[in-house]
Short mmCIF file of C-alpha atoms in Angstrom, two decimals:
data_model
loop_
_atom_site.label_atom_id
_atom_site.label_comp_id
_atom_site.label_asym_id
_atom_site.label_seq_id
_atom_site.Cartn_x
_atom_site.Cartn_y
_atom_site.Cartn_z
CA MET A 24 0.01 0.00 0.01
CA SER A 25 1.42 3.38 -1.03
CA ILE A 26 1.87 6.21 1.47
CA LEU A 27 -0.84 8.19 -0.32
CA GLU A 28 -3.31 5.37 0.01
CA GLN A 29 -2.45 4.99 3.69
CA LEU A 30 -3.04 8.66 4.35
CA VAL A 31 -6.55 8.66 2.95
CA ARG A 32 -7.76 5.08 3.47
CA ASP A 33 -9.69 5.85 6.68
CA ILE A 34 -11.82 8.55 4.98
CA GLN A 35 -15.34 7.15 4.56
CA LEU A 36 -17.30 8.05 1.45
CA PRO A 37 -20.90 9.16 1.94
CA LYS A 38 -23.80 7.44 0.20
CA MET A 39 -25.00 9.35 -2.83
CA ALA A 40 -28.53 10.00 -4.08
CA ARG A 41 -29.47 10.84 -7.64
CA ILE A 42 -31.55 13.96 -8.11
CA ARG A 43 -32.97 16.07 -10.94
CA GLN A 44 -33.50 19.81 -10.85
CA LYS A 45 -35.97 21.63 -13.09
CA PHE A 46 -35.14 24.71 -15.07
CA PRO A 47 -37.21 26.83 -17.46
CA ARG A 48 -37.04 24.99 -20.79
CA PRO A 49 -37.81 27.05 -23.89
CA VAL A 50 -36.61 25.04 -26.87
CA LEU A 51 -36.73 25.25 -30.66
CA GLU A 52 -38.25 22.12 -32.18
CA ASP A 53 -37.50 22.68 -35.88
CA ILE A 54 -33.93 24.06 -36.07
CA PRO A 55 -33.66 24.07 -39.94
CA ALA A 56 -36.99 25.92 -40.34
CA VAL A 57 -35.97 28.56 -37.78
CA VAL A 58 -32.59 29.17 -39.45
CA ARG A 59 -34.23 29.57 -42.86
CA GLU A 60 -36.91 31.88 -41.49
CA GLN A 61 -34.25 34.10 -39.85
CA LEU A 62 -32.17 34.26 -43.02
CA LYS A 63 -35.16 35.47 -45.01
CA LYS A 64 -35.41 38.65 -42.92
CA GLU A 65 -34.62 41.92 -44.59
CA GLY A 66 -30.89 42.77 -44.55
CA ILE A 67 -29.70 39.21 -44.22
CA LEU A 68 -29.61 36.79 -47.13
CA ASP A 69 -30.71 39.50 -49.61
CA ARG A 70 -27.19 41.00 -49.15
CA VAL A 71 -25.61 38.03 -50.90
CA LYS A 72 -25.09 38.21 -54.65
CA LYS A 73 -24.96 35.31 -57.05
CA GLY A 74 -21.38 34.05 -57.35
CA ASP A 75 -20.26 35.50 -53.99
CA ARG A 76 -17.72 33.51 -52.05
CA VAL A 77 -18.96 33.52 -48.45
CA ALA A 78 -16.87 32.60 -45.39
CA ILE A 79 -18.82 31.17 -42.44
CA THR A 80 -17.26 31.11 -38.95
CA ALA A 81 -17.17 27.97 -36.84
CA GLY A 82 -15.87 28.05 -33.30
CA SER A 83 -14.49 25.51 -30.83
CA ARG A 84 -17.39 25.27 -28.34
CA GLY A 85 -19.70 22.35 -28.09
CA ILE A 86 -22.82 24.24 -29.27
CA ALA A 87 -25.98 22.22 -29.55
CA ASN A 88 -27.07 21.58 -33.19
CA ILE A 89 -24.16 23.59 -34.52
CA ALA A 90 -23.51 21.32 -37.53
CA VAL A 91 -27.24 21.50 -38.42
CA ILE A 92 -27.29 25.30 -38.08
CA ILE A 93 -24.20 25.73 -40.26
CA ARG A 94 -25.57 23.20 -42.78
CA GLU A 95 -28.73 25.23 -43.18
CA ILE A 96 -26.78 28.46 -43.60
CA VAL A 97 -24.62 26.79 -46.26
CA SER A 98 -27.67 25.41 -48.06
CA SER A 99 -29.45 28.77 -48.04
CA LEU A 100 -26.37 30.53 -49.41
CA LYS A 101 -26.07 27.95 -52.21
CA GLU A 102 -29.71 28.49 -53.12
CA VAL A 103 -29.02 32.14 -53.93
CA GLY A 104 -26.00 31.18 -55.99
CA ALA A 105 -23.23 31.77 -53.46
CA HIS A 106 -20.16 29.57 -52.86
CA PRO A 107 -19.80 29.13 -49.07
CA PHE A 108 -16.84 27.77 -47.15
CA ILE A 109 -16.12 27.26 -43.44
CA ILE A 110 -13.30 28.90 -41.53
CA PRO A 111 -12.19 27.80 -38.03
CA THR A 112 -12.56 30.83 -35.72
CA MET A 113 -11.26 29.95 -32.26
CA GLY A 114 -8.33 32.13 -31.27
CA SER A 115 -5.56 29.92 -29.98
CA HIS A 116 -7.56 26.76 -29.54
CA GLY A 117 -6.55 23.55 -31.34
CA GLY A 118 -2.95 24.19 -30.25
CA ALA A 119 -2.97 27.42 -32.29
CA THR A 120 -2.42 25.50 -35.55
CA ALA A 121 -4.58 25.32 -38.66
CA GLN A 122 -4.67 21.53 -38.62
CA GLY A 123 -5.43 21.47 -34.91
CA GLN A 124 -8.38 23.77 -35.42
CA VAL A 125 -9.72 21.61 -38.24
CA GLU A 126 -9.52 18.61 -35.92
CA VAL A 127 -11.51 20.54 -33.34
CA LEU A 128 -14.25 21.24 -35.88
CA HIS A 129 -14.34 17.59 -36.90
CA SER A 130 -14.74 16.52 -33.31
CA LEU A 131 -17.81 18.79 -33.12
CA GLY A 132 -19.34 17.17 -36.22
CA ILE A 133 -18.42 20.06 -38.50
CA THR A 134 -17.06 18.35 -41.60
CA GLU A 135 -17.41 19.07 -45.30
CA GLU A 136 -19.70 16.10 -45.64
CA ALA A 137 -21.89 17.15 -42.72
CA VAL A 138 -22.36 20.80 -43.59
CA GLY A 139 -21.91 20.74 -47.38
CA ALA A 140 -19.03 23.20 -47.64
CA PRO A 141 -15.23 22.89 -47.55
CA ILE A 142 -13.18 23.93 -44.53
CA ARG A 143 -10.37 26.42 -45.17
CA ALA A 144 -8.06 26.88 -42.23
CA THR A 145 -5.20 29.27 -41.64
CA MET A 146 -3.68 31.05 -38.68
CA GLU A 147 -2.66 33.99 -40.95
CA VAL A 148 -4.44 37.30 -40.59
CA VAL A 149 -4.78 40.57 -42.40
CA GLN A 150 -4.74 43.82 -40.44
CA LEU A 151 -7.85 45.88 -41.29
CA GLY A 152 -6.86 48.96 -39.28
CA THR A 153 -6.55 50.13 -35.73
CA THR A 154 -8.88 51.24 -32.95
CA LYS A 155 -8.92 54.75 -31.55
CA ASN A 156 -6.51 53.49 -28.89
CA GLY A 157 -4.11 52.06 -31.48
CA LEU A 158 -5.03 48.39 -31.17
CA PRO A 159 -4.48 46.38 -34.37
CA VAL A 160 -7.66 44.93 -35.86
CA CYS A 161 -6.91 41.51 -37.36
CA PHE A 162 -9.09 39.33 -39.62
CA ASP A 163 -8.74 35.76 -40.94
CA LYS A 164 -6.74 35.92 -44.17
CA TYR A 165 -9.10 33.69 -46.14
CA ALA A 166 -12.16 35.71 -44.98
CA ALA A 167 -10.44 38.99 -45.79
CA THR A 168 -8.85 38.16 -49.19
CA GLU A 169 -10.67 35.18 -50.65
CA ALA A 170 -14.29 35.86 -49.63
CA ASP A 171 -16.74 38.47 -50.86
CA ALA A 172 -18.70 38.25 -47.63
CA THR A 173 -18.37 36.81 -44.14
CA VAL A 174 -21.10 35.36 -41.94
CA VAL A 175 -20.44 35.29 -38.17
CA VAL A 176 -22.03 32.39 -36.30
CA GLY A 177 -21.73 31.96 -32.55
CA ARG A 178 -23.40 31.24 -29.24
CA ILE A 179 -24.16 34.17 -26.92
CA LYS A 180 -23.67 33.43 -23.27
CA PRO A 181 -22.00 34.72 -20.09
CA HIS A 182 -18.22 34.49 -20.20
CA THR A 183 -16.38 32.43 -17.63
CA SER A 184 -13.75 35.04 -16.72
CA PHE A 185 -15.03 38.59 -17.22
CA ARG A 186 -18.17 40.76 -17.28
CA GLY A 187 -19.45 43.50 -19.55
CA ASN A 188 -21.89 44.27 -22.33
CA TYR A 189 -20.01 41.92 -24.60
CA GLU A 190 -18.89 38.55 -23.25
CA SER A 191 -19.07 35.30 -25.26
CA GLY A 192 -20.92 36.06 -28.48
CA LEU A 193 -20.76 37.47 -31.94
CA ALA A 194 -18.51 40.37 -31.05
CA LYS A 195 -16.02 38.07 -29.38
CA MET A 196 -16.17 35.75 -32.38
CA ILE A 197 -15.22 38.66 -34.62
CA VAL A 198 -12.37 39.87 -32.43
CA ILE A 199 -10.83 36.62 -31.13
CA GLY A 200 -12.25 34.05 -33.55
CA LEU A 201 -11.59 35.88 -36.81
CA GLY A 202 -8.60 37.56 -35.21
CA LYS A 203 -7.00 34.10 -34.64
CA GLN A 204 -4.22 33.67 -32.14
CA ILE A 205 -2.80 37.14 -32.63
CA GLY A 206 -6.21 38.72 -32.21
CA ALA A 207 -6.74 36.80 -28.98
CA GLU A 208 -3.36 37.92 -27.69
CA ILE A 209 -4.05 41.57 -28.53
CA CYS A 210 -7.38 41.42 -26.76
CA HIS A 211 -6.00 39.74 -23.63
CA ALA A 212 -2.88 41.87 -23.36
CA THR A 213 -4.11 44.21 -20.60
CA GLY A 214 -5.99 41.62 -18.57
CA LEU A 215 -9.50 40.25 -18.25
CA ALA A 216 -10.87 43.34 -16.49
CA ASN A 217 -10.54 45.24 -19.81
CA MET A 218 -11.77 42.47 -22.10
CA SER A 219 -15.31 43.56 -22.74
CA ALA A 220 -14.24 47.10 -23.61
CA ARG A 221 -11.50 45.81 -25.91
CA ILE A 222 -13.87 43.45 -27.63
CA GLU A 223 -16.29 46.30 -28.28
CA ASP A 224 -13.61 48.69 -29.62
CA ILE A 225 -12.03 46.10 -31.95
CA ALA A 226 -15.29 44.58 -33.08
CA ARG A 227 -16.76 47.94 -34.13
CA VAL A 228 -13.72 48.68 -36.35
CA ALA A 229 -13.72 45.11 -37.75
CA ILE A 230 -17.40 45.32 -38.73
CA ASP A 231 -16.87 48.74 -40.32
CA LYS A 232 -13.81 47.72 -42.34
CA SER A 233 -14.49 44.05 -43.19
CA ASN A 234 -16.90 42.17 -45.44
CA ILE A 235 -19.11 40.90 -42.61
CA ILE A 236 -22.72 41.03 -43.81
CA PHE A 237 -24.61 39.51 -40.88
CA GLY A 238 -24.38 37.38 -37.80
CA VAL A 239 -26.32 34.39 -36.51
CA GLY A 240 -26.59 34.37 -32.74
CA ILE A 241 -27.50 31.17 -30.84
CA LEU A 242 -28.89 30.97 -27.30
CA GLU A 243 -29.20 27.80 -25.25
CA ASN A 244 -31.35 26.91 -22.24
CA ALA A 245 -30.08 25.28 -19.05
CA TYR A 246 -30.32 21.84 -20.67
CA ASP A 247 -27.79 22.69 -23.39
CA GLU A 248 -30.61 22.87 -25.93
CA THR A 249 -31.07 25.52 -28.64
CA CYS A 250 -33.78 27.92 -27.46
CA LYS A 251 -33.25 30.87 -29.82
CA ILE A 252 -31.61 31.59 -33.15
CA VAL A 253 -31.54 35.15 -34.42
CA ALA A 254 -30.00 36.57 -37.62
CA VAL A 255 -28.65 40.08 -37.12
CA PRO A 256 -27.59 42.46 -39.93
CA ARG A 257 -24.06 43.78 -39.60
CA GLU A 258 -25.11 47.23 -38.43
CA ARG A 259 -27.18 45.75 -35.58
CA ILE A 260 -24.71 43.26 -34.18
CA MET A 261 -23.20 45.60 -31.57
CA GLU A 262 -26.56 47.13 -30.72
CA ASP A 263 -28.50 43.88 -30.30
CA GLU A 264 -25.95 41.68 -28.56
CA PRO A 265 -26.14 43.14 -25.00
CA ALA A 266 -29.82 42.37 -24.75
CA LEU A 267 -29.29 38.85 -26.05
CA LEU A 268 -26.54 38.39 -23.45
CA GLN A 269 -28.94 39.33 -20.66
CA GLU A 270 -31.48 36.87 -22.00
CA ALA A 271 -28.81 34.16 -22.10
CA LYS A 272 -27.86 34.87 -18.47
CA SER A 273 -31.45 34.15 -17.45
CA TYR A 274 -31.03 30.57 -18.74
CA LEU A 275 -27.76 29.84 -16.97
CA PRO A 276 -27.92 26.55 -15.00
CA GLN A 277 -26.82 26.53 -11.38
CA ILE A 278 -25.91 23.99 -8.73
CA PRO A 279 -28.84 24.35 -6.33
CA PHE A 280 -26.92 24.41 -3.05
CA ASN A 281 -25.25 27.47 -1.55
CA LYS A 282 -22.64 25.74 0.57
CA TYR A 283 -21.10 22.31 0.23
CA ASP A 284 -17.75 20.65 0.85
CA VAL A 285 -16.72 18.69 -2.27
CA LEU A 286 -17.65 18.87 -5.98
CA ILE A 287 -16.77 15.89 -8.14
CA VAL A 288 -16.61 16.80 -11.87
CA ASP A 289 -16.47 13.67 -14.05
CA GLU A 290 -14.99 15.50 -17.05
CA ILE A 291 -13.78 18.89 -18.25
CA GLY A 292 -12.87 20.07 -21.76
CA LYS A 293 -12.77 22.92 -24.25
CA ASN A 294 -15.99 21.58 -25.82
CA ILE A 295 -17.66 22.09 -22.42
CA SER A 296 -16.33 25.57 -21.73
CA GLY A 297 -13.34 27.76 -22.50
CA THR A 298 -12.13 27.04 -19.02
CA GLY A 299 -12.90 23.35 -19.16
CA MET A 300 -15.75 23.79 -16.69
CA ASP A 301 -18.08 26.77 -16.56
CA THR A 302 -16.87 29.01 -13.77
CA ASN A 303 -20.40 30.50 -13.52
CA VAL A 304 -21.67 27.09 -12.53
CA VAL A 305 -18.95 25.99 -10.08
CA GLY A 306 -18.53 29.46 -8.59
CA ARG A 307 -14.78 29.69 -9.05
CA TYR A 308 -12.91 32.01 -11.37
CA THR A 309 -9.35 32.13 -12.72
CA SER A 310 -9.13 35.91 -12.51
CA SER A 311 -9.95 38.68 -10.06
CA ALA A 312 -11.99 40.33 -12.85
CA VAL A 313 -14.92 38.27 -11.48
CA THR A 314 -15.41 37.42 -7.84
CA CYS A 315 -18.09 35.70 -5.78
CA GLU A 316 -18.71 34.13 -2.41
CA PRO A 317 -17.11 30.60 -2.43
CA LYS A 318 -19.65 27.78 -2.45
CA VAL A 319 -17.37 24.77 -2.31
CA GLN A 320 -14.15 23.90 -0.54
CA LYS A 321 -12.64 21.30 -2.84
CA ILE A 322 -13.19 20.40 -6.52
CA VAL A 323 -12.12 17.01 -7.92
CA ILE A 324 -11.58 16.50 -11.66
CA LEU A 325 -11.66 12.92 -12.86
CA ASP A 326 -11.21 13.01 -16.65
CA LEU A 327 -10.90 15.02 -19.88
CA THR A 328 -13.41 14.80 -22.69
CA GLU A 329 -12.35 13.16 -25.90
CA GLU A 330 -13.35 16.29 -27.82
CA THR A 331 -10.83 18.49 -25.96
CA HIS A 332 -7.92 16.57 -27.54
CA GLY A 333 -5.75 16.76 -24.40
CA ASN A 334 -6.37 20.46 -23.80
CA ALA A 335 -6.75 20.66 -20.00
CA ASN A 336 -7.20 24.42 -19.78
CA GLY A 337 -9.29 24.99 -16.65
CA MET A 338 -7.73 22.23 -14.58
CA GLY A 339 -6.43 25.02 -12.34
CA LEU A 340 -9.98 25.46 -11.06
CA GLY A 341 -9.66 22.02 -9.47
CA ASP A 342 -7.82 21.12 -6.27
CA ILE A 343 -7.31 17.41 -6.95
CA CYS A 344 -7.38 15.30 -10.07
CA SER A 345 -7.08 11.61 -11.01
CA ARG A 346 -3.98 10.19 -12.66
CA ARG A 347 -6.09 9.06 -15.63
CA MET A 348 -7.01 12.72 -16.28
CA PHE A 349 -3.40 13.84 -15.83
CA ALA A 350 -2.18 11.17 -18.28
CA LYS A 351 -4.36 12.61 -21.04
CA ILE A 352 -2.95 16.17 -20.86
CA ASP A 353 -1.38 17.53 -24.05
CA PHE A 354 0.70 20.37 -22.68
CA GLU A 355 1.37 21.88 -26.11
CA LYS A 356 -2.35 22.36 -26.66
CA THR A 357 -3.09 23.28 -23.04
CA TYR A 358 -0.43 25.99 -22.69
CA ALA A 359 -1.33 27.73 -25.96
CA ASN A 360 -4.28 29.22 -24.07
CA PRO A 361 -2.54 30.87 -21.08
CA LEU A 362 0.36 32.03 -23.25
CA THR A 363 -2.26 33.91 -25.28
CA SER A 364 -4.68 34.96 -22.51
CA ARG A 365 -2.06 35.59 -19.76
CA VAL A 366 -4.25 33.64 -17.38
CA VAL A 367 -1.81 31.02 -16.02
CA ALA A 368 -4.05 30.14 -13.06
CA SER A 369 -6.27 28.18 -15.41
CA VAL A 370 -3.56 25.59 -16.14
CA LYS A 371 -2.02 25.08 -12.72
CA ILE A 372 -1.85 21.33 -12.04
CA PRO A 373 -4.01 20.06 -9.20
CA MET A 374 -2.80 17.49 -6.73
CA VAL A 375 -2.66 14.22 -8.66
CA MET A 376 -3.95 11.06 -6.94
CA ASN A 377 -3.60 7.56 -8.39
CA THR A 378 -7.28 6.64 -8.59
CA ASP A 379 -10.70 8.23 -8.46
CA ILE A 380 -11.40 6.88 -4.99
CA GLN A 381 -8.09 8.28 -3.70
CA ALA A 382 -8.84 11.68 -5.31
CA ILE A 383 -12.30 11.85 -3.72
CA ARG A 384 -10.99 10.82 -0.32
CA ALA A 385 -8.18 13.35 -0.57
CA ALA A 386 -10.69 16.08 -1.27
CA ILE A 387 -12.71 15.19 1.76
CA LYS A 388 -9.62 14.90 3.95
CA THR A 389 -8.35 18.32 2.99
CA CYS A 390 -11.62 20.15 3.75
CA LEU A 391 -11.46 22.43 6.73
CA ASP A 392 -13.77 22.57 9.77
CA VAL A 393 -16.05 19.77 8.66
CA ASP A 394 -17.64 16.70 10.20
CA TYR A 395 -16.18 13.87 8.05
CA ASP A 396 -19.27 11.76 8.82
CA LYS A 397 -21.56 14.43 7.39
CA ILE A 398 -19.76 15.49 4.22
CA ARG A 399 -21.84 17.59 1.84
CA MET A 400 -20.71 16.33 -1.61
CA ILE A 401 -22.00 16.73 -5.13
CA ARG A 402 -21.12 14.83 -8.31
CA ILE A 403 -21.86 16.14 -11.86
CA LYS A 404 -20.90 14.80 -15.28
CA ASN A 405 -19.78 18.21 -16.48
CA THR A 406 -20.95 21.79 -16.17
CA LEU A 407 -23.28 21.51 -19.17
CA LYS A 408 -25.14 18.69 -17.41
CA VAL A 409 -26.31 19.90 -14.03
CA ASP A 410 -29.96 18.97 -14.31
CA ASP A 411 -29.12 15.44 -13.19
CA MET A 412 -26.56 15.00 -10.44
CA TYR A 413 -25.65 12.99 -7.37
CA ILE A 414 -25.69 14.45 -3.85
CA SER A 415 -24.52 13.02 -0.58
CA GLU A 416 -27.14 11.89 1.89
CA HIS A 417 -26.37 14.90 4.09
CA LEU A 418 -27.79 17.28 1.40
CA LEU A 419 -31.07 15.37 1.09
CA ASP A 420 -33.07 17.41 3.58
CA GLU A 421 -32.19 20.59 1.72
CA ALA A 422 -33.02 18.90 -1.60
CA ARG A 423 -36.41 17.71 -0.37
CA ALA A 424 -37.26 21.26 0.75
CA ASN A 425 -36.64 22.60 -2.76
CA PRO A 426 -39.74 22.27 -5.00
CA LEU A 427 -37.58 22.39 -8.13
CA ILE A 428 -35.67 19.23 -7.15
CA GLU A 429 -36.89 15.67 -7.68
CA ILE A 430 -35.27 12.74 -5.84
CA LEU A 431 -34.72 10.02 -8.46
CA GLU A 432 -32.80 7.45 -6.40
CA GLU A 433 -32.32 7.08 -2.66
CA PRO A 434 -28.73 7.18 -1.32
CA ARG A 435 -26.49 4.22 -2.08
CA PRO A 436 -22.72 3.60 -1.88
CA MET A 437 -20.53 4.90 -4.67
CA GLU A 438 -19.36 2.16 -7.03
CA PHE A 439 -15.78 1.79 -8.32
CA ASP A 440 -14.12 -0.66 -10.71
CA GLU A 441 -11.17 -2.88 -9.87
CA ASN A 442 -8.86 0.05 -10.66
CA GLY A 443 -10.50 2.33 -8.11
CA ASN A 444 -12.26 4.44 -10.75
CA LEU A 445 -15.89 5.53 -10.62
CA PHE A 446 -18.50 3.83 -12.73
#
């Protein structure tokens, strides 16, 4: 028995109950029909001329129905005689290489076969101009020089590391997505507290000086389902996005307990959130630009998603991880993010324990001022899936008092395989 195992072996694990919480659930049933309806609005598809080469942005997030949405945009453009192509727009993600970014799109189901248009990837940019403060405004080379028009597609939602009128959305896609790695670096250079203002300044110049013709904004409900798609003409992107962001914030899922001791996160990844796990859900942030009252003492990370391709950005939000997660880290891809964003806290390595059971026991053992026999523990698959979760038996009374929570299974012991990893 190793010394680590000896140090945690006496920590007893609580029984866990499965619960489901209910969120408001607006949802779009016919995604293709909604996309086509939005594109028919005045100032959208009517701006495309026959023979136009049209670049369509595609980012690195795991957006619900994204391949279907892009496919319908491609199809609609072809119907008016245009020649669309897809460009990866994800800053430094995919290891900040063109091939890496293509691989990210493929992992999200965005392939030429799936969407009906070729993917053209480059990390090269063209400088369109400068902001009033002298910031360079960069734009994907293929979109700038080989397209007659560009369509910006992206999900609008609260950012994980900063606040403002413009967080994750179309403006950020223009500045950091179309700006590629260099655009991301320019935007992050003075820190996250200034991000929203920089995004606004750069995006306004980019829209004015580029061939962007319209944007397609996507909102999701708390169940990671598409609940709104809106096409916005170029001149309305900056005006309409703040209201859409506020609407998106109203759908943000939450863990329904104000104070607890341990959070087990089965998986993190760039397809889940830019920081691997959504900081707005777990209540931890990698920058002082956003602060909140701590809800949890220790966070355990057990694995990386396949779609993240070894990018473990966000592991710094955790306190302890399993060795199986650590073994999957691709440091080249992981470190491209903090070297661009300047946020090194997001990639600090948690304490590595050999097995899941050791990691969970270590998290419990290192909590302060707790009754080890009454540990308040929560387990989630990832921060996109917090409707169903497991809670320790010592949170049950609180759960039963919440009318938005349903108890699906009564408490039972946690189950591990022969290697000490959770089923």
